[in-house]
Amino acid sequence: FPVTISPIKINFLESVHCKKLILNGDIVDCWYLQKGNKKHQWKKKHTRFFKQIIKMMETDDTKVIYIRGNHDDFLDAVAPFRFANIRVLNFYIHKSKDRRYYVTHGDIFDSVTTGMKWLAKVGDVGYSILLRLNKYVNRRRRKKGLPYYSLSQKVKKQVKQAVSYVSDYENELVKLARSKKMDGVICGHIHQAANEMYQDIHYLNSGDWVESLTAALS
């Protein structure tokens, strides 16, 4: 699922002051940019986003951990990589008080994005259509004073296979954390924010900044 740069992302970052910022994949949607037409080009909002990241590094001495996602898989050519306060990685071990978390985007546990990229791109088109419809629906809802409504989240919850997929995805990541002798796992990828305990493993999914408008704070 794509995560595109939006004013919401930038406004959120402008309100945050932190010592460590983990960007858990799909920050730059290269699949979107690779479409090559005028609509799908690098825009001022993309530049503004990264300027805000640099400002956080300069003002708050923020350390930035950029985890490679499936939509920014161009990073495969450079990860792991370090420059100044930025580290580009495939995974990261985050320590929070007395707990250790395995941080991964999570696409390696998605057989569609890893084994059938063409099918993932078909899904990407459908998801983009839902996002455009979502803007129209929520514009009308705002005029009526109604809260935000996510079409894609509603569709996913109504499809039995999607519900089963999310459950399998969470279980696989929990197994990974346990095999690494971690206390928890932090992931993204499926745009499904979650904060759950699986026996001894803490499962956190940061969701996304496009629809869920969620992030994990430590």
Short mmCIF file of C-alpha atoms in Angstrom, two decimals:
data_model
loop_
_atom_site.label_atom_id
_atom_site.label_comp_id
_atom_site.label_asym_id
_atom_site.label_seq_id
_atom_site.Cartn_x
_atom_site.Cartn_y
_atom_site.Cartn_z
CA PHE A 1 0.00 0.00 0.00
CA PRO A 2 1.44 3.41 -0.92
CA VAL A 3 2.18 6.17 1.51
CA THR A 4 2.38 9.54 -0.22
CA ILE A 5 3.67 12.83 1.13
CA SER A 6 0.80 14.98 2.39
CA PRO A 7 0.37 18.25 4.31
CA ILE A 8 -0.83 16.11 7.24
CA LYS A 9 2.57 14.42 7.46
CA ILE A 10 4.42 17.72 7.40
CA ASN A 11 2.10 19.41 9.92
CA PHE A 12 2.46 16.40 12.21
CA LEU A 13 6.26 16.51 12.05
CA GLU A 14 6.27 20.26 12.71
CA SER A 15 4.47 19.58 15.99
CA VAL A 16 6.93 16.90 17.13
CA HIS A 17 10.19 17.39 19.02
CA CYS A 18 12.08 14.15 19.54
CA LYS A 19 15.58 12.76 19.92
CA LYS A 20 14.90 9.84 17.58
CA LEU A 21 12.59 9.65 14.57
CA ILE A 22 11.98 6.26 12.94
CA LEU A 23 10.50 6.47 9.44
CA ASN A 24 9.21 2.95 8.96
CA GLY A 25 9.20 2.60 5.19
CA ASP A 26 7.17 3.82 2.20
CA ILE A 27 7.91 7.46 2.99
CA VAL A 28 8.69 8.14 -0.66
CA ASP A 29 6.38 6.20 -2.98
CA CYS A 30 8.69 5.39 -5.89
CA TRP A 31 6.05 3.23 -7.58
CA TYR A 32 3.98 6.42 -7.81
CA LEU A 33 6.87 8.52 -9.12
CA GLN A 34 7.91 5.89 -11.66
CA LYS A 35 4.62 6.25 -13.54
CA GLY A 36 6.42 9.05 -15.34
CA ASN A 37 3.63 11.47 -16.26
CA LYS A 38 3.26 15.07 -15.08
CA LYS A 39 0.84 14.13 -12.32
CA HIS A 40 3.31 11.67 -10.81
CA GLN A 41 6.36 13.85 -10.31
CA TRP A 42 8.44 15.08 -7.40
CA LYS A 43 6.56 18.05 -5.96
CA LYS A 44 7.24 20.95 -3.60
CA LYS A 45 5.50 19.07 -0.78
CA HIS A 46 8.10 16.30 -1.07
CA THR A 47 10.92 18.83 -0.72
CA ARG A 48 9.14 20.53 2.17
CA PHE A 49 8.86 17.20 3.97
CA PHE A 50 12.59 16.51 3.80
CA LYS A 51 13.40 20.10 4.72
CA GLN A 52 11.40 19.54 7.91
CA ILE A 53 13.41 16.38 8.62
CA ILE A 54 16.65 18.34 8.21
CA LYS A 55 15.30 21.12 10.42
CA MET A 56 14.56 18.59 13.18
CA MET A 57 18.11 17.29 12.90
CA GLU A 58 19.54 20.80 13.18
CA THR A 59 17.21 22.19 15.85
CA ASP A 60 16.64 19.17 18.11
CA ASP A 61 19.66 17.06 17.13
CA THR A 62 17.14 14.39 16.07
CA LYS A 63 18.59 11.07 14.95
CA VAL A 64 16.69 9.76 11.92
CA ILE A 65 16.30 6.05 11.23
CA TYR A 66 14.89 5.41 7.75
CA ILE A 67 13.68 1.81 7.31
CA ARG A 68 13.38 0.61 3.74
CA GLY A 69 9.82 -0.23 2.63
CA ASN A 70 8.54 -1.95 -0.50
CA HIS A 71 7.53 1.33 -2.17
CA ASP A 72 10.99 2.81 -1.58
CA ASP A 73 12.83 -0.37 -2.55
CA PHE A 74 15.37 1.74 -4.46
CA LEU A 75 17.11 1.88 -1.07
CA ASP A 76 18.17 -1.75 -1.56
CA ALA A 77 21.11 -0.35 -3.51
CA VAL A 78 22.45 1.65 -0.54
CA ALA A 79 21.17 0.10 2.71
CA PRO A 80 22.69 -0.06 5.22
CA PHE A 81 23.95 3.50 4.90
CA ARG A 82 24.83 6.27 7.32
CA PHE A 83 25.30 10.00 6.75
CA ALA A 84 25.46 12.53 9.59
CA ASN A 85 22.37 11.90 11.76
CA ILE A 86 20.56 9.73 9.17
CA ARG A 87 20.77 5.94 9.00
CA VAL A 88 19.14 3.97 6.18
CA LEU A 89 18.49 0.38 7.27
CA ASN A 90 16.50 -2.74 6.42
CA PHE A 91 15.61 -3.24 10.10
CA TYR A 92 16.42 -1.64 13.44
CA ILE A 93 16.54 -2.63 17.12
CA HIS A 94 14.78 0.02 19.19
CA LYS A 95 15.34 0.14 22.95
CA SER A 96 12.58 1.65 25.07
CA LYS A 97 13.34 1.62 28.79
CA ASP A 98 13.86 -2.08 29.60
CA ARG A 99 12.24 -3.40 26.40
CA ARG A 100 13.70 -4.17 22.97
CA TYR A 101 11.70 -3.94 19.75
CA TYR A 102 12.47 -5.30 16.31
CA VAL A 103 11.54 -2.56 13.82
CA THR A 104 10.76 -3.59 10.25
CA HIS A 105 8.51 -2.26 7.53
CA GLY A 106 7.00 -5.74 7.30
CA ASP A 107 6.69 -6.31 3.55
CA ILE A 108 8.98 -9.37 3.74
CA PHE A 109 6.02 -11.19 5.30
CA ASP A 110 3.73 -10.27 2.41
CA SER A 111 3.92 -12.92 -0.33
CA VAL A 112 2.18 -10.57 -2.76
CA THR A 113 4.70 -7.71 -2.55
CA THR A 114 7.73 -10.01 -2.41
CA GLY A 115 6.78 -12.78 -4.84
CA MET A 116 4.18 -11.23 -7.14
CA LYS A 117 5.11 -7.58 -7.54
CA TRP A 118 2.87 -7.22 -10.61
CA LEU A 119 -0.16 -8.19 -8.51
CA ALA A 120 0.86 -5.74 -5.79
CA LYS A 121 0.95 -2.98 -8.41
CA VAL A 122 -2.54 -3.91 -9.56
CA GLY A 123 -3.64 -3.58 -5.92
CA ASP A 124 -1.80 -0.26 -5.80
CA VAL A 125 -3.98 1.07 -8.64
CA GLY A 126 -7.17 -0.01 -6.85
CA TYR A 127 -5.98 1.55 -3.60
CA SER A 128 -5.17 4.84 -5.40
CA ILE A 129 -8.72 4.90 -6.81
CA LEU A 130 -10.13 4.37 -3.31
CA LEU A 131 -8.01 7.26 -2.00
CA ARG A 132 -9.37 9.59 -4.69
CA LEU A 133 -12.93 8.53 -3.86
CA ASN A 134 -12.10 8.98 -0.21
CA LYS A 135 -11.24 12.66 -0.76
CA TYR A 136 -14.62 13.25 -2.42
CA VAL A 137 -16.57 11.36 0.27
CA ASN A 138 -14.85 13.14 3.13
CA ARG A 139 -15.23 16.57 1.53
CA ARG A 140 -19.00 16.01 1.62
CA ARG A 141 -18.83 14.59 5.16
CA ARG A 142 -16.94 17.68 6.41
CA LYS A 143 -19.62 19.94 4.98
CA LYS A 144 -22.18 17.96 6.99
CA GLY A 145 -20.07 18.12 10.14
CA LEU A 146 -19.35 14.38 10.07
CA PRO A 147 -16.04 12.77 11.17
CA TYR A 148 -13.40 11.33 8.83
CA TYR A 149 -14.28 8.01 7.20
CA SER A 150 -11.84 5.60 5.51
CA LEU A 151 -13.23 3.76 2.49
CA SER A 152 -10.27 1.43 2.11
CA GLN A 153 -10.32 0.44 5.79
CA LYS A 154 -14.04 -0.33 5.46
CA VAL A 155 -13.45 -2.44 2.33
CA LYS A 156 -10.61 -4.39 3.97
CA LYS A 157 -12.69 -5.13 7.07
CA GLN A 158 -15.55 -6.45 4.91
CA VAL A 159 -13.38 -8.85 2.91
CA LYS A 160 -12.85 -12.15 4.72
CA GLN A 161 -9.54 -12.85 2.97
CA ALA A 162 -8.20 -9.43 4.02
CA VAL A 163 -9.10 -10.07 7.66
CA SER A 164 -7.38 -13.47 7.52
CA TYR A 165 -4.34 -11.91 5.83
CA VAL A 166 -3.93 -9.29 8.59
CA SER A 167 -4.17 -11.99 11.27
CA ASP A 168 -1.54 -14.15 9.53
CA TYR A 169 0.68 -11.11 9.03
CA GLU A 170 0.59 -10.20 12.72
CA ASN A 171 1.29 -13.78 13.80
CA GLU A 172 4.32 -14.05 11.52
CA LEU A 173 5.81 -10.82 12.87
CA VAL A 174 5.21 -11.94 16.44
CA LYS A 175 7.06 -15.18 15.65
CA LEU A 176 9.92 -13.14 14.22
CA ALA A 177 10.20 -11.00 17.36
CA ARG A 178 10.14 -14.09 19.56
CA SER A 179 12.83 -15.81 17.46
CA LYS A 180 15.02 -12.70 17.81
CA LYS A 181 14.45 -12.76 21.59
CA MET A 182 12.79 -9.33 21.46
CA ASP A 183 10.08 -7.96 23.70
CA GLY A 184 8.10 -6.64 20.78
CA VAL A 185 7.89 -5.78 17.12
CA ILE A 186 7.11 -2.45 15.41
CA CYS A 187 5.95 -2.57 11.80
CA GLY A 188 3.81 -0.85 9.19
CA HIS A 189 3.03 -1.88 5.59
CA ILE A 190 -0.63 -2.95 5.93
CA HIS A 191 -2.02 0.46 7.01
CA GLN A 192 -3.68 -1.12 10.03
CA ALA A 193 -2.72 0.63 13.27
CA ALA A 194 -2.51 -1.77 16.23
CA ASN A 195 -1.27 -1.99 19.82
CA GLU A 196 -1.69 -5.58 21.00
CA MET A 197 -0.09 -8.13 23.29
CA TYR A 198 0.45 -11.64 21.92
CA GLN A 199 1.27 -13.42 25.17
CA ASP A 200 4.82 -12.16 25.86
CA ILE A 201 5.25 -10.14 22.63
CA HIS A 202 4.11 -6.54 22.17
CA TYR A 203 2.86 -5.99 18.60
CA LEU A 204 2.79 -2.38 17.39
CA ASN A 205 1.74 -1.30 13.92
CA SER A 206 2.17 2.42 13.34
CA GLY A 207 -0.56 2.49 10.70
CA ASP A 208 -0.07 5.30 8.19
CA TRP A 209 -0.19 9.07 7.69
CA VAL A 210 -2.61 8.97 4.76
CA GLU A 211 -5.76 7.41 6.23
CA SER A 212 -5.21 6.16 9.79
CA LEU A 213 -3.26 9.36 10.56
CA THR A 214 -1.41 7.39 13.23
CA ALA A 215 2.12 7.05 14.60
CA ALA A 216 3.76 5.19 17.47
CA LEU A 217 5.32 7.32 20.22
CA SER A 218 7.86 6.01 22.70
#
